[in-house]
Each structure stands twice: as C-alpha cells, then as structure tokens.
Short mmCIF file of C-alpha atoms in Angstrom, two decimals:
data_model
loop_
_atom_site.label_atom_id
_atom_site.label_comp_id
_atom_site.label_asym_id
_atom_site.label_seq_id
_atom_site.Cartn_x
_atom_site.Cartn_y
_atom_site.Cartn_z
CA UNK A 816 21.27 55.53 143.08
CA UNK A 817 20.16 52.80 145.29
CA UNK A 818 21.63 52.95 148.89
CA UNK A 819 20.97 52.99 152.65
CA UNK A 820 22.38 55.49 154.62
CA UNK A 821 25.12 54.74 157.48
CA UNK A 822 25.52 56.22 160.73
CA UNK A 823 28.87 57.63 160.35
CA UNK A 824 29.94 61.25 160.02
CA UNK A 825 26.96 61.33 157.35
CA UNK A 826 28.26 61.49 154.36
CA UNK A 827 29.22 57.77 154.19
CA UNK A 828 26.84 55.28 152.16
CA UNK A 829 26.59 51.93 151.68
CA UNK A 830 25.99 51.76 147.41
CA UNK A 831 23.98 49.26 146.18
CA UNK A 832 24.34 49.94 142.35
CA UNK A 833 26.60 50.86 140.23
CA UNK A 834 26.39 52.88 136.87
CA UNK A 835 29.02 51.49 134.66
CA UNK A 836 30.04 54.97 132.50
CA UNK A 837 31.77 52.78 129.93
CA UNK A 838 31.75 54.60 126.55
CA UNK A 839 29.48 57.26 127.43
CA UNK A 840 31.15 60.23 126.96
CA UNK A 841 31.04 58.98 123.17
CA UNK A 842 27.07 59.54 122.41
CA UNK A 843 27.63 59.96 118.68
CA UNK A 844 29.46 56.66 118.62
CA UNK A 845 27.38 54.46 120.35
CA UNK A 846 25.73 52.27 117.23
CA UNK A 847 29.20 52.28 115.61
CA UNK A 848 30.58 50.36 119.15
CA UNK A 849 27.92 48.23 119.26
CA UNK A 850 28.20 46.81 115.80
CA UNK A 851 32.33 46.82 116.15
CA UNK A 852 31.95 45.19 119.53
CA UNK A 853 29.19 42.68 118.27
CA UNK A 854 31.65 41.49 115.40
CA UNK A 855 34.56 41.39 117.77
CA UNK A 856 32.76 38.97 119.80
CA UNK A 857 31.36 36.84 116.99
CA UNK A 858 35.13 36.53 115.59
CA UNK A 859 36.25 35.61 119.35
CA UNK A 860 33.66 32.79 119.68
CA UNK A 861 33.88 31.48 115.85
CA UNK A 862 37.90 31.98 116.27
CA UNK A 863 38.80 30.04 119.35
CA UNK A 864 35.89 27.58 119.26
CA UNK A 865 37.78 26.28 115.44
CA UNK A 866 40.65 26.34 117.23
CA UNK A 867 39.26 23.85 119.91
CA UNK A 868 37.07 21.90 117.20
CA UNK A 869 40.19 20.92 114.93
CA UNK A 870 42.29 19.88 117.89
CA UNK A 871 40.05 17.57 119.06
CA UNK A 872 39.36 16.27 115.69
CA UNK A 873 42.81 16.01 113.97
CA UNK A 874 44.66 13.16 114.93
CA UNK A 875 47.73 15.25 114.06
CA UNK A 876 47.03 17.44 116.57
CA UNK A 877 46.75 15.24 119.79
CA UNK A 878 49.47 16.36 121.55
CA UNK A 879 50.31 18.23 124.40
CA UNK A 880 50.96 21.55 122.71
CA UNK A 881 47.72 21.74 121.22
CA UNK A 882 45.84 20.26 124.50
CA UNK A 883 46.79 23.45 126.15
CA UNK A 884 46.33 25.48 123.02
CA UNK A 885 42.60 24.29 123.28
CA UNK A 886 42.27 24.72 127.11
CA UNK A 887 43.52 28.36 126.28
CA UNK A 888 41.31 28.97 123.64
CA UNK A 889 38.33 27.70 125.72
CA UNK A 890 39.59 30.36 128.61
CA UNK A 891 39.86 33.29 126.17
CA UNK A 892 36.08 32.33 125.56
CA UNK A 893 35.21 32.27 128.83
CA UNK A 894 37.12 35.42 129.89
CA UNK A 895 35.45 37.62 127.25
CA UNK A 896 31.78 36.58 127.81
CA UNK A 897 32.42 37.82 131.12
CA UNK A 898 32.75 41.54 130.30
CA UNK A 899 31.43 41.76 126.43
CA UNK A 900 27.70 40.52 126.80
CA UNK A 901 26.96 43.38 129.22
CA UNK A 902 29.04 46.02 127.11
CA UNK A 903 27.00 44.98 124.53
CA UNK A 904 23.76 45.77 126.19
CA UNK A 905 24.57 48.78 128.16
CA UNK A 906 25.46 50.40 124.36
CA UNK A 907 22.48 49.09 123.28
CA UNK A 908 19.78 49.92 125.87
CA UNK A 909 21.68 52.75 127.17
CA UNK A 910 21.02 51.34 130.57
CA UNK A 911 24.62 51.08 132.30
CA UNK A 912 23.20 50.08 135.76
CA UNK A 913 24.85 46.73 137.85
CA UNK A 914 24.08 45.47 141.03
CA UNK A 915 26.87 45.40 143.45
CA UNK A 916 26.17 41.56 143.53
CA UNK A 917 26.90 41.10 139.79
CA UNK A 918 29.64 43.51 139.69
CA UNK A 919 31.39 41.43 142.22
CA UNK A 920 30.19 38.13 140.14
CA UNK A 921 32.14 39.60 137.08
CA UNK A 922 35.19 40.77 138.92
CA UNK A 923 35.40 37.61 140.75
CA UNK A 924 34.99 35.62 137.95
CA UNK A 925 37.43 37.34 135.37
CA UNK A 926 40.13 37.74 138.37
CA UNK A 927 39.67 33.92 138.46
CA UNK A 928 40.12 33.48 134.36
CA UNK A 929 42.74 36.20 134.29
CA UNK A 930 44.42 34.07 136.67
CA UNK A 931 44.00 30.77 135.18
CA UNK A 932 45.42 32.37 132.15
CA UNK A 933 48.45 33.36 133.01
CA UNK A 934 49.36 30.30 135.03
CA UNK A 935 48.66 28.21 131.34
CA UNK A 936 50.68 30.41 129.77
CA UNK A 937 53.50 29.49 132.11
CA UNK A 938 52.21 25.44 131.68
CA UNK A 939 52.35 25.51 127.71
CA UNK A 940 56.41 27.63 128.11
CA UNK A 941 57.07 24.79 130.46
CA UNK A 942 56.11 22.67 127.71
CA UNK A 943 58.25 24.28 125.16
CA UNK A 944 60.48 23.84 127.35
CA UNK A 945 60.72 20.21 127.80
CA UNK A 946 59.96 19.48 124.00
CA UNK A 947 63.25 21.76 122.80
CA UNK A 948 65.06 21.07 125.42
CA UNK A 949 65.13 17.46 126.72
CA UNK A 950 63.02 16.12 123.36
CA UNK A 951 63.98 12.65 124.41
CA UNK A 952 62.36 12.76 128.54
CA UNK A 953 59.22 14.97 126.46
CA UNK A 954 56.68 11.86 125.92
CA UNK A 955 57.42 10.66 129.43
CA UNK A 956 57.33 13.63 131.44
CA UNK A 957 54.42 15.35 129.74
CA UNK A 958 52.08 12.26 129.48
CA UNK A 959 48.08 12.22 129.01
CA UNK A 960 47.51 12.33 132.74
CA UNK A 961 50.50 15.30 133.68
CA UNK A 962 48.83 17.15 130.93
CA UNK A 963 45.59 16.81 132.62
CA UNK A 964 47.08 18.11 136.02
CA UNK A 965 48.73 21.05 134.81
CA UNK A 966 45.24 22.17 133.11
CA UNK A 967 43.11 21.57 135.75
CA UNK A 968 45.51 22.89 138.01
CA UNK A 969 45.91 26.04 135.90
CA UNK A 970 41.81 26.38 136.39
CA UNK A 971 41.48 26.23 139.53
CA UNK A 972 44.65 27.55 141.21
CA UNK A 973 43.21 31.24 141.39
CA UNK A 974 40.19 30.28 142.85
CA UNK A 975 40.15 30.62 146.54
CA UNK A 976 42.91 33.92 146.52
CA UNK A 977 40.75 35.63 144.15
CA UNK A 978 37.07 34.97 145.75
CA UNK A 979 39.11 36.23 148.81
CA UNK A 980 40.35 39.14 147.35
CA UNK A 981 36.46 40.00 145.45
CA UNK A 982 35.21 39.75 148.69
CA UNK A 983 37.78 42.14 150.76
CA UNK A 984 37.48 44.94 147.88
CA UNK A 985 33.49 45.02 148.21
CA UNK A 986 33.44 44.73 151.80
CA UNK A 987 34.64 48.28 151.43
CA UNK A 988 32.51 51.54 151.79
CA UNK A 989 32.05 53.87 149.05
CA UNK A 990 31.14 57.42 148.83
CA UNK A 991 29.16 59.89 147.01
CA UNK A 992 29.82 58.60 143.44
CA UNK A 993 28.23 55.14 142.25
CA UNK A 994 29.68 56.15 138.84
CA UNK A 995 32.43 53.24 137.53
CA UNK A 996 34.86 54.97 134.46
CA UNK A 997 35.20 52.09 132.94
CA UNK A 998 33.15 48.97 131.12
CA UNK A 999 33.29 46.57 133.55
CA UNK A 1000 33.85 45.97 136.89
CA UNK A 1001 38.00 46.40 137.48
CA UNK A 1002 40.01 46.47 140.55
CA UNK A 1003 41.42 50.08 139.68
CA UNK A 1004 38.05 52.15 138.46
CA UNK A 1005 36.50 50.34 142.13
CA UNK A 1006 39.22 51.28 144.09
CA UNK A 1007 38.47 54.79 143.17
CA UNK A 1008 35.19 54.89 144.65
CA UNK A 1009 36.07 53.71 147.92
CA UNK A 1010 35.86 55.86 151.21
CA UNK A 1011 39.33 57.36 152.55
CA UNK A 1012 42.95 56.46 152.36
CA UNK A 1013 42.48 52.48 150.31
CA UNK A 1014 46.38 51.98 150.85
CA UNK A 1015 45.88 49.33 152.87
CA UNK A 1016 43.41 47.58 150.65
CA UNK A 1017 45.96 48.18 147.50
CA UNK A 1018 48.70 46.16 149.33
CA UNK A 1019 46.66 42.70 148.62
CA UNK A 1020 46.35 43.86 145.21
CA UNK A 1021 49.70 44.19 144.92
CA UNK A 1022 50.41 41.05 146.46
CA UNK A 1023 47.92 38.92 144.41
CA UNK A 1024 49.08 40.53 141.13
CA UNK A 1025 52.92 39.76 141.84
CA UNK A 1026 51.40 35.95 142.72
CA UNK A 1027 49.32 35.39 139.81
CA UNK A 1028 51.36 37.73 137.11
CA UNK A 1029 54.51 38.50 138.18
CA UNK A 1030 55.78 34.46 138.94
CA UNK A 1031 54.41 32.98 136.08
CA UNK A 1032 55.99 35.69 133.78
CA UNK A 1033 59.68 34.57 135.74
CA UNK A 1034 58.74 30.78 134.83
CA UNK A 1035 58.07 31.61 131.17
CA UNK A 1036 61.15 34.20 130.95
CA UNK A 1037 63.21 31.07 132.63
CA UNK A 1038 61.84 28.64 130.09
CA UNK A 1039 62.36 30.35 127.63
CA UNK A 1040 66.02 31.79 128.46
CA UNK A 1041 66.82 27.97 128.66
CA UNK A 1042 64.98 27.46 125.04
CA UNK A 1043 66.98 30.27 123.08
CA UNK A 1044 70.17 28.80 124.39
CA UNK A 1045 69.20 25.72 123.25
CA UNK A 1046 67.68 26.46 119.80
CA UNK A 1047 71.08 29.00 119.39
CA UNK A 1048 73.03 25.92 119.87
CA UNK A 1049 71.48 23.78 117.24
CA UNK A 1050 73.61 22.88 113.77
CA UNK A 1051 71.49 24.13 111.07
CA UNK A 1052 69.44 27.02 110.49
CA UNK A 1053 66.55 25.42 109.24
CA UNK A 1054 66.14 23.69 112.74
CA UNK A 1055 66.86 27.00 114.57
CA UNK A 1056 64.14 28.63 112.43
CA UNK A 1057 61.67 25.54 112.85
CA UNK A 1058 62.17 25.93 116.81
CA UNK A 1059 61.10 29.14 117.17
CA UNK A 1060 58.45 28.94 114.84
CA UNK A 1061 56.90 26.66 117.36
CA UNK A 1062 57.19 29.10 120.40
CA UNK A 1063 56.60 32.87 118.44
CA UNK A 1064 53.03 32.34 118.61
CA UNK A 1065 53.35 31.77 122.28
CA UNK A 1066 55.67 34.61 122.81
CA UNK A 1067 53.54 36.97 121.04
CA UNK A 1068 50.16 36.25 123.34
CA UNK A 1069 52.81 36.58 126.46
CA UNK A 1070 53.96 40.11 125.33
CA UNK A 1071 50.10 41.20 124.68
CA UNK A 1072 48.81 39.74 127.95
CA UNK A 1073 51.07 40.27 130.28
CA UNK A 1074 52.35 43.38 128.88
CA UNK A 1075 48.64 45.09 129.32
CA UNK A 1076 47.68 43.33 132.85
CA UNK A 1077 51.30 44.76 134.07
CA UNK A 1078 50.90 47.82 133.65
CA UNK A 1079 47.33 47.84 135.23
CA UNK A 1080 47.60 45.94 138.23
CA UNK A 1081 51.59 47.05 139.42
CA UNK A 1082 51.83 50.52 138.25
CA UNK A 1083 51.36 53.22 141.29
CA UNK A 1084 48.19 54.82 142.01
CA UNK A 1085 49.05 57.77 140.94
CA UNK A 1086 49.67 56.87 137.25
CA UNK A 1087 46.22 55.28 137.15
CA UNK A 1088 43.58 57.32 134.62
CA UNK A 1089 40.18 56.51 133.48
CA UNK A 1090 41.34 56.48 129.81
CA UNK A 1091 44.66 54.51 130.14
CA UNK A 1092 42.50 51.91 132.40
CA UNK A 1093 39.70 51.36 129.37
CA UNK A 1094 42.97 51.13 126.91
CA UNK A 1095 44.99 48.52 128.44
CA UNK A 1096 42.05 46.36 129.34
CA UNK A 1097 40.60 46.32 125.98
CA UNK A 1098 44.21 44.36 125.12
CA UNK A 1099 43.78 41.83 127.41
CA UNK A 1100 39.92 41.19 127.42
CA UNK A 1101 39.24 41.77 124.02
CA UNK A 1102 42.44 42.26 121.47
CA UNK A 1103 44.13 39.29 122.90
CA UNK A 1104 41.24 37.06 122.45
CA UNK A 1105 40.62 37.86 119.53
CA UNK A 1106 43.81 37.79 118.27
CA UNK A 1107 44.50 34.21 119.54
CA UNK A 1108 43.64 32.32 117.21
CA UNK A 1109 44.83 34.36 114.34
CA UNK A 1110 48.32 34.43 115.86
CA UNK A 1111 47.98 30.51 115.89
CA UNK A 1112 46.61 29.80 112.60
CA UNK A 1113 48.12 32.20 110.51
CA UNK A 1114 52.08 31.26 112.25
CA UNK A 1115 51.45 27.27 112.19
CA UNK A 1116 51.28 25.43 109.34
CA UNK A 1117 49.82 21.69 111.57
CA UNK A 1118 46.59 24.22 112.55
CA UNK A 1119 46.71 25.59 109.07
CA UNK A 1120 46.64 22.26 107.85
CA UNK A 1121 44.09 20.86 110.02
CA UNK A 1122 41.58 23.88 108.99
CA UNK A 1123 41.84 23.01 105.91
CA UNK A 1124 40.94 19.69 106.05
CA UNK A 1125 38.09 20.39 108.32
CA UNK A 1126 36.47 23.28 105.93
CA UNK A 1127 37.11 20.76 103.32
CA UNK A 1128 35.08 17.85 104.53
CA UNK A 1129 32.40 20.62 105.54
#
C-alpha cells in the first residue's frame, strides 16, 4: 500500500490506493464471473443502445414517452460502464488496485448518474401523469422544448451536490486497511475505512440520499396515486387495462431501483454488511440495466413493433 505517513498519534495515514476486494474471496469462480459479467455487459450495451436506435428511427415513436425512455436507456449505459469495465479487469488480471483519484472519479461520477436517474424516473411518472390524466393539456404542456428541459435538467441537477459530497468523503483520513469489500468504489464500503467516529460525515449522506431518492420517489408515488384513480375511474376495462400497460414497465424499473438504492443509502450503519452491500448494488448497477430494456420490449407492443421493423429492413 501506497501512503505517506501523518504526524498524528502515529497510527493515522493518508492512503493513496485502494485494493478493491470485489469477488475475491471466490478464487475458484473467477473465469466463470468474468465470462457472466462480460455477457451481462454486452446484453446492457446491445439492449439499451436498440432501445435508443428504434426511437430515434420510428416515426411512431417520437413522442415524449419514448424521448425519456431513450435518455434513460442512454443513462443505464453510462451508469454501468462506470463500475463494469474495471470489474471486468480486476477478474481478469487479478490486479484489484485503484488510485484514490479514480476511485473518487467513479464514485463521483455514478453518484452523479444515480442521481440523474432517479430524477428521470420522476420526469417520465410526471409524464404519465399528464398523458392519463389531463390527455387533452398533454401535447401542450409536454412540448419538444419542455421535454428537452426536463432531460437536461434531469442530467445535470446532481452535479454540483454530488462533486460536493465526492469531495467531503475523500477529504477524510483512513486507517490501517486500504482494503474496499466491495467492486467499486461505494459510499458505504468507504465509509468503513475512515478514521474514528464518521457520524458526522454520514449525516450529508443522509441528507443527499433523502434529496436525490427519497423526493423523487414522493413525486412518482404522487403521480401515480393520481393515475390509478384516474385509470380506476375509466368506463371499460379494456381502457383500464391499456392504461396501465403503459405505466407497468415504468413501475417495475421504480420498484428495482429505488427499492435496492433505499435500502443502501438510508438504512442505519449498523445493518450495513459487506455481502448485503455487493447484493443490492448489483440490482441497481447491473440487474436493472440490464433488465431495462427487456421490461420495455417484451411489455410494449409500439417498441415491439418498431424492432421488428428495424431487424426486418436489416
């Protein structure tokens, strides 16, 4: 381990590398994760990138549900090559060293994503919303250039908090062990290494995860309270059952997501374990993703459709 010592009691050290552990206390299974983790990441990239080819190509498809659909799908590729690549070639090389630079890179960056993601979630329940809801104010209210906002915005809205918060967990001091337990570089598995009582430094945590998890799950749960009461009011049961066939999809990536990233970022300290940690995070940085588009195609018949035609002129 790389380090310089400090002048403090003497047993205080400022680590410059880390040794992500990842999967290592598997040594018989490391070719079988590499090849499962290789074709995981080949079906993210092929999966989400047709979903963001046909909606761009399909005229059928050029509407606002399907603009965010693509903007998610394009985030769900961005998210994953963020932690997968170097999975990939710390089971390969068996070299499961990072830089504390490029462990903060990746933390910053998928705090960022993860961020961006759930506030799109919220955006494309919001627009749910209005097309169930008030169908008639829909093409007015979510025009070319709102649609536009409410992505970008999504993007960038993490942006500053979450460099912030990068920057305020790694301006910590850690101790003894440059050993992570985990695959990539997490809030929880980082905290862990710090020097002394991090209550303190948990409280932004905290805070962030209620801001960037906890109020977008409220919008979507209030979008969606106003959308069953709607759809439950509707005449005939073929409309009921065509209205939430547009919004299961959604509702199922909102269970998997924010179900996983819940439980890791608000549950106390105490309930935190290496294992659980590497569990719930392969939901939301790898099962989700790659379950995306899946969940999209298989449960719409317009992206169905528009596959088709697209393998077709191929």
């Amino acid at each position: 381990m790389k380090h310089e010592d400090k002048n403090a009691e003497g047993n205080v050290s400022t680590v410059m590398q880390f040794v992500l552990l990842g999967f290592s206390d598997l040594p018989n299974l490391q070719g079988f994760l590499f090849g499962v983790f290789s074709m995981v990441y080949i079906i993210i990239l092929v999966g989400n990138s047709l979903i963001i080819i046909i909606t761009r190509l399909d005229p059928a498809l050029q509407v606002p549900m399907y603009f965010f659909l693509a903007n998610f799908s394009s985030l769900e590729i961005c998210y994953v090559s963020v932690t997968l690549p170097k999975l990939l070639v710390n089971l390969w090389t068996q070299n499961r060293s990072i830089s504390m630079l490029n462990c903060a890179t990746q933390m910053c960056f998928l705090l960022i994503l993860g961020a961006s993601e759930c506030f799109l979630l919220a955006v494309m329940a919001y627009d749910r919303y209005m097309a169930i809801c008030n169908p008639l104010h829909y093409p007015l209210v979510m025009n070319h250039k709102m649609c536009i906002q409410l992505a970008v915005g999504s993007w960038v809205s993490g942006i500053p908090v979450q460099i912030g918060q990068t920057c305020q967990i790694f301006s910590l001091h850690f101790c003894d062990s440059n050993k992570i337990n985990h695959f990539f570089c997490d809030i929880p598995p980082i905290l862990r290494l710090a020097c002394g009582d991090t209550s303190v430094h948990e409280i932004p945590v905290y805070l962030v995860a209620v801001l960037f998890v906890a109020v977008p799950f409220m919008l979507i749960l209030a979008s969606y309270s106003k959308i069953i009461s709607t759809i439950l009011r509707l005449p005939t049961a073929q409309g009921q059952a065509k209205a939430f066939s547009t919004c299961s999809s959604h509702l199922l990536i909102v269970v998997l997501l924010f179900g996983s990233g819940t439980i890791t970022y608000l549950r106390p300290k105490a309930n935190h374990s290496s294992g659980s940690d590497k569990l719930l995070s392969l939901f939301y940085t790898i099962v989700t993703p790659m379950f995306n588009p899946m969940i999209y195609s298989l449960r719409n018949k317009d992206v169905i459709a528009a596959l088709r035609k697209l393998l077709l002129r191929k």
